[in-house]
Each structure stands twice: as C-alpha cells, then as structure tokens.
Amino acid sequence: MSGQMYLAYDYPLLSAFWTMLLFFLWIMWFILLFRIVADIFRDDTLGGWAKAGWLVFVIFLPFLGVFVYVIARGKNMGRREVTQARVQQEAFDSYIRETAKGGDGRPSSVDELARLSEIRARGDITDEEFRRAKELVLSGHGPSEGAGADTATSGR
C-alpha cells in the first residue's frame, strides 16, 4: 500500500486530452445556453413574464436552468427550430422567384423567348415574325405577347 497513486495529470498527453475535453464540453455548454436563450425569445406561446422568468432562471442558475429547460421544453424546442427554418426557407424561395421574374412582376426575357419559341413551334407565327419579336425582346422594347400577337394577327 505504499505505492504511489498516479493521476491523469501525471501523464502529459492524458493531461492535454482532459484539458481539451473539458474545454470542448464548456464550449458546447455555451452553445446550448445561447440556443436556449434564442428559443425563449422565439417561443410565441410564452408570455412576457414567463420569458423573463425562464431567462432569469437560465442566467442566474445556468447549469440547473439549462438542465430544467431542456427537460421541460426540449421537445418543443426542436419543433420551433424546424418551423422557423421552414419559414425562412419559404421566404428565401419566394425572394428568389420574385428576383428571377425581374422584381416588377413582368416575365424575364428568357421566359418571353421560351414563350415565343413555343408559339413558333405551334405554327402560330412565321420565322420572320419570330425573328422580329425576338429582336424586340432582346432590345428590351416590350413583352413578347404584344409583339407576337401583333405580328401573328397582321401576318394571317
């Protein structure tokens, strides 16, 4: 029993491992704390005083507050995060659609050219009418439906 007891810090590599592990867990705890604070403000079902109570609990008793919050409201926390991500994705998709249209609701020149090609493929306009309408679209002087409709009715 007179043997010397060795601890983890007696070995330099193991000491570095334990230090890195504790540092990693500390950083992960802070990430969880910030996500919980964001979730408190994101939750629309909580009233103002309930939000204030949870925030005080999480800030003044951080370890216990985070633990209790995850147990009490952890399942809905994930649902709220998924809902928010879905809303943000839908807003981004609608922004992309509006930007692709040109922002003012008019179809882009690519859409107009595709429409002109379809009209020509059906035989509603001739190649000469298609060429003139395409020049109008590419020069930016009006939509294809006006040019295509005018040339289609005047040529036949």
mmCIF file of C-alpha atoms in Angstrom:
data_model
loop_
_atom_site.group_PDB
_atom_site.id
_atom_site.type_symbol
_atom_site.label_atom_id
_atom_site.label_comp_id
_atom_site.label_asym_id
_atom_site.label_seq_id
_atom_site.Cartn_x
_atom_site.Cartn_y
_atom_site.Cartn_z
ATOM 1 C CA MET A 1 0.000 0.000 0.000
ATOM 2 C CA SER A 2 2.975 2.273 -0.019
ATOM 3 C CA GLY A 3 2.731 2.559 -3.808
ATOM 4 C CA GLN A 4 2.377 5.985 -5.276
ATOM 5 C CA MET A 5 -1.007 6.883 -6.797
ATOM 6 C CA TYR A 6 -0.842 8.254 -10.336
ATOM 7 C CA LEU A 7 -3.437 10.685 -11.601
ATOM 8 C CA ALA A 8 -4.323 11.699 -15.134
ATOM 9 C CA TYR A 9 -2.247 14.836 -14.784
ATOM 10 C CA ASP A 10 0.862 12.779 -14.126
ATOM 11 C CA TYR A 11 0.926 11.886 -17.840
ATOM 12 C CA PRO A 12 1.380 14.914 -20.129
ATOM 13 C CA LEU A 13 -0.582 13.537 -23.098
ATOM 14 C CA LEU A 14 -3.508 12.452 -20.915
ATOM 15 C CA SER A 15 -3.442 15.857 -19.248
ATOM 16 C CA ALA A 16 -3.771 17.544 -22.653
ATOM 17 C CA PHE A 17 -6.630 15.189 -23.553
ATOM 18 C CA TRP A 18 -8.560 16.001 -20.361
ATOM 19 C CA THR A 19 -7.958 19.722 -20.829
ATOM 20 C CA MET A 20 -9.253 19.593 -24.412
ATOM 21 C CA LEU A 21 -12.266 17.506 -23.369
ATOM 22 C CA LEU A 22 -13.213 19.939 -20.615
ATOM 23 C CA PHE A 23 -12.735 22.893 -22.962
ATOM 24 C CA PHE A 24 -14.922 21.201 -25.615
ATOM 25 C CA LEU A 25 -17.673 20.474 -23.076
ATOM 26 C CA TRP A 26 -17.504 24.060 -21.813
ATOM 27 C CA ILE A 27 -17.904 25.427 -25.365
ATOM 28 C CA MET A 28 -20.776 23.006 -26.055
ATOM 29 C CA TRP A 29 -22.496 24.150 -22.884
ATOM 30 C CA PHE A 30 -22.256 27.784 -24.031
ATOM 31 C CA ILE A 31 -23.701 26.840 -27.429
ATOM 32 C CA LEU A 32 -26.596 25.105 -25.689
ATOM 33 C CA LEU A 33 -27.097 28.106 -23.406
ATOM 34 C CA PHE A 34 -27.302 30.522 -26.365
ATOM 35 C CA ARG A 35 -29.698 28.234 -28.221
ATOM 36 C CA ILE A 36 -31.942 28.096 -25.169
ATOM 37 C CA VAL A 37 -31.915 31.882 -24.801
ATOM 38 C CA ALA A 38 -32.803 32.223 -28.508
ATOM 39 C CA ASP A 39 -35.575 29.649 -28.061
ATOM 40 C CA ILE A 40 -37.003 31.560 -25.113
ATOM 41 C CA PHE A 41 -37.383 34.665 -27.278
ATOM 42 C CA ARG A 42 -38.599 32.663 -30.306
ATOM 43 C CA ASP A 43 -41.449 30.925 -28.465
ATOM 44 C CA ASP A 44 -44.759 32.669 -29.160
ATOM 45 C CA THR A 45 -46.702 30.549 -26.662
ATOM 46 C CA LEU A 46 -44.864 32.040 -23.676
ATOM 47 C CA GLY A 47 -45.985 35.346 -22.235
ATOM 48 C CA GLY A 48 -43.640 38.153 -21.320
ATOM 49 C CA TRP A 49 -43.369 37.232 -17.642
ATOM 50 C CA ALA A 50 -42.791 33.565 -18.441
ATOM 51 C CA LYS A 51 -39.995 34.532 -20.825
ATOM 52 C CA ALA A 52 -38.490 36.799 -18.182
ATOM 53 C CA GLY A 53 -38.724 34.028 -15.574
ATOM 54 C CA TRP A 54 -37.024 31.456 -17.773
ATOM 55 C CA LEU A 55 -34.349 33.953 -18.762
ATOM 56 C CA VAL A 56 -33.590 34.851 -15.136
ATOM 57 C CA PHE A 57 -33.535 31.160 -14.205
ATOM 58 C CA VAL A 58 -31.149 30.300 -17.055
ATOM 59 C CA ILE A 59 -28.855 33.263 -16.404
ATOM 60 C CA PHE A 60 -28.619 33.197 -12.584
ATOM 61 C CA LEU A 61 -28.607 29.398 -12.162
ATOM 62 C CA PRO A 62 -27.077 28.442 -15.513
ATOM 63 C CA PHE A 63 -26.389 24.728 -15.073
ATOM 64 C CA LEU A 64 -29.645 23.964 -13.311
ATOM 65 C CA GLY A 65 -31.620 26.355 -15.544
ATOM 66 C CA VAL A 66 -30.321 24.789 -18.773
ATOM 67 C CA PHE A 67 -30.921 21.292 -17.440
ATOM 68 C CA VAL A 68 -34.503 22.046 -16.349
ATOM 69 C CA TYR A 69 -35.301 23.922 -19.595
ATOM 70 C CA VAL A 70 -34.090 21.040 -21.762
ATOM 71 C CA ILE A 71 -36.154 18.553 -19.748
ATOM 72 C CA ALA A 72 -39.290 20.721 -19.590
ATOM 73 C CA ARG A 73 -39.298 22.286 -23.045
ATOM 74 C CA GLY A 74 -36.689 20.407 -25.087
ATOM 75 C CA LYS A 75 -39.083 18.537 -27.392
ATOM 76 C CA ASN A 76 -40.925 21.690 -28.458
ATOM 77 C CA MET A 77 -37.615 23.497 -28.799
ATOM 78 C CA GLY A 78 -36.733 21.282 -31.757
ATOM 79 C CA ARG A 79 -40.166 21.745 -33.318
ATOM 80 C CA ARG A 80 -39.903 25.520 -33.081
ATOM 81 C CA GLU A 81 -36.480 25.441 -34.689
ATOM 82 C CA VAL A 82 -37.733 23.300 -37.587
ATOM 83 C CA THR A 83 -40.726 25.610 -38.063
ATOM 84 C CA GLN A 84 -38.506 28.676 -38.129
ATOM 85 C CA ALA A 85 -36.148 27.029 -40.640
ATOM 86 C CA ARG A 86 -39.116 26.142 -42.864
ATOM 87 C CA VAL A 87 -40.463 29.715 -42.738
ATOM 88 C CA GLN A 88 -37.040 31.125 -43.589
ATOM 89 C CA GLN A 89 -36.675 28.682 -46.500
ATOM 90 C CA GLU A 90 -40.097 29.651 -47.876
ATOM 91 C CA ALA A 91 -39.237 33.347 -47.602
ATOM 92 C CA PHE A 92 -35.939 32.737 -49.383
ATOM 93 C CA ASP A 93 -37.654 30.724 -52.142
ATOM 94 C CA SER A 94 -40.261 33.438 -52.713
ATOM 95 C CA TYR A 95 -37.491 36.056 -52.829
ATOM 96 C CA ILE A 96 -35.633 34.017 -55.447
ATOM 97 C CA ARG A 97 -38.828 33.622 -57.507
ATOM 98 C CA GLU A 98 -39.520 37.361 -57.381
ATOM 99 C CA THR A 99 -35.937 38.188 -58.275
ATOM 100 C CA ALA A 100 -35.975 35.763 -61.199
ATOM 101 C CA LYS A 101 -39.132 37.420 -62.544
ATOM 102 C CA GLY A 102 -37.394 40.745 -62.579
ATOM 103 C CA GLY A 103 -38.794 42.174 -59.383
ATOM 104 C CA ASP A 104 -41.611 44.121 -61.037
ATOM 105 C CA GLY A 105 -43.852 41.155 -61.828
ATOM 106 C CA ARG A 106 -43.043 41.082 -65.543
ATOM 107 C CA PRO A 107 -41.661 37.873 -67.008
ATOM 108 C CA SER A 108 -37.956 37.877 -67.779
ATOM 109 C CA SER A 109 -36.608 37.958 -71.315
ATOM 110 C CA VAL A 110 -35.740 34.273 -71.024
ATOM 111 C CA ASP A 111 -39.387 33.463 -70.253
ATOM 112 C CA GLU A 112 -40.520 35.623 -73.162
ATOM 113 C CA LEU A 113 -38.111 33.918 -75.571
ATOM 114 C CA ALA A 114 -39.270 30.478 -74.436
ATOM 115 C CA ARG A 115 -42.863 31.536 -74.994
ATOM 116 C CA LEU A 116 -42.034 32.843 -78.461
ATOM 117 C CA SER A 117 -40.370 29.530 -79.309
ATOM 118 C CA GLU A 118 -43.494 27.660 -78.254
ATOM 119 C CA ILE A 119 -45.688 29.937 -80.383
ATOM 120 C CA ARG A 120 -43.412 29.398 -83.390
ATOM 121 C CA ALA A 121 -43.324 25.625 -82.789
ATOM 122 C CA ARG A 122 -47.138 25.525 -82.864
ATOM 123 C CA GLY A 123 -47.076 27.373 -86.185
ATOM 124 C CA ASP A 124 -48.906 30.451 -84.946
ATOM 125 C CA ILE A 125 -46.159 32.784 -86.189
ATOM 126 C CA THR A 126 -43.696 32.564 -89.066
ATOM 127 C CA ASP A 127 -39.931 32.525 -88.742
ATOM 128 C CA GLU A 128 -39.753 36.162 -89.845
ATOM 129 C CA GLU A 129 -42.291 37.199 -87.180
ATOM 130 C CA PHE A 130 -40.364 35.180 -84.601
ATOM 131 C CA ARG A 131 -37.122 36.944 -85.576
ATOM 132 C CA ARG A 132 -38.699 40.413 -85.264
ATOM 133 C CA ALA A 133 -40.314 39.573 -81.915
ATOM 134 C CA LYS A 134 -37.050 38.117 -80.631
ATOM 135 C CA GLU A 135 -35.209 41.315 -81.572
ATOM 136 C CA LEU A 136 -37.810 43.326 -79.673
ATOM 137 C CA VAL A 137 -37.439 41.153 -76.580
ATOM 138 C CA LEU A 138 -33.654 41.245 -76.653
ATOM 139 C CA SER A 139 -33.575 45.007 -77.169
ATOM 140 C CA GLY A 140 -35.927 45.441 -74.194
ATOM 141 C CA HIS A 141 -38.744 47.148 -76.153
ATOM 142 C CA GLY A 142 -41.834 45.454 -74.806
ATOM 143 C CA PRO A 143 -43.067 41.995 -73.968
ATOM 144 C CA SER A 144 -43.323 39.185 -76.479
ATOM 145 C CA GLU A 145 -47.064 38.764 -76.140
ATOM 146 C CA GLY A 146 -47.682 42.213 -77.600
ATOM 147 C CA ALA A 147 -45.135 41.729 -80.376
ATOM 148 C CA GLY A 148 -46.146 38.138 -81.054
ATOM 149 C CA ALA A 149 -49.865 38.922 -81.037
ATOM 150 C CA ASP A 150 -49.441 41.912 -83.340
ATOM 151 C CA THR A 151 -47.335 40.020 -85.837
ATOM 152 C CA ALA A 152 -49.459 36.921 -85.685
ATOM 153 C CA THR A 153 -52.679 38.782 -86.439
ATOM 154 C CA SER A 154 -51.177 41.032 -89.066
ATOM 155 C CA GLY A 155 -49.456 38.214 -90.966
ATOM 156 C CA ARG A 156 -52.513 35.933 -91.261
#
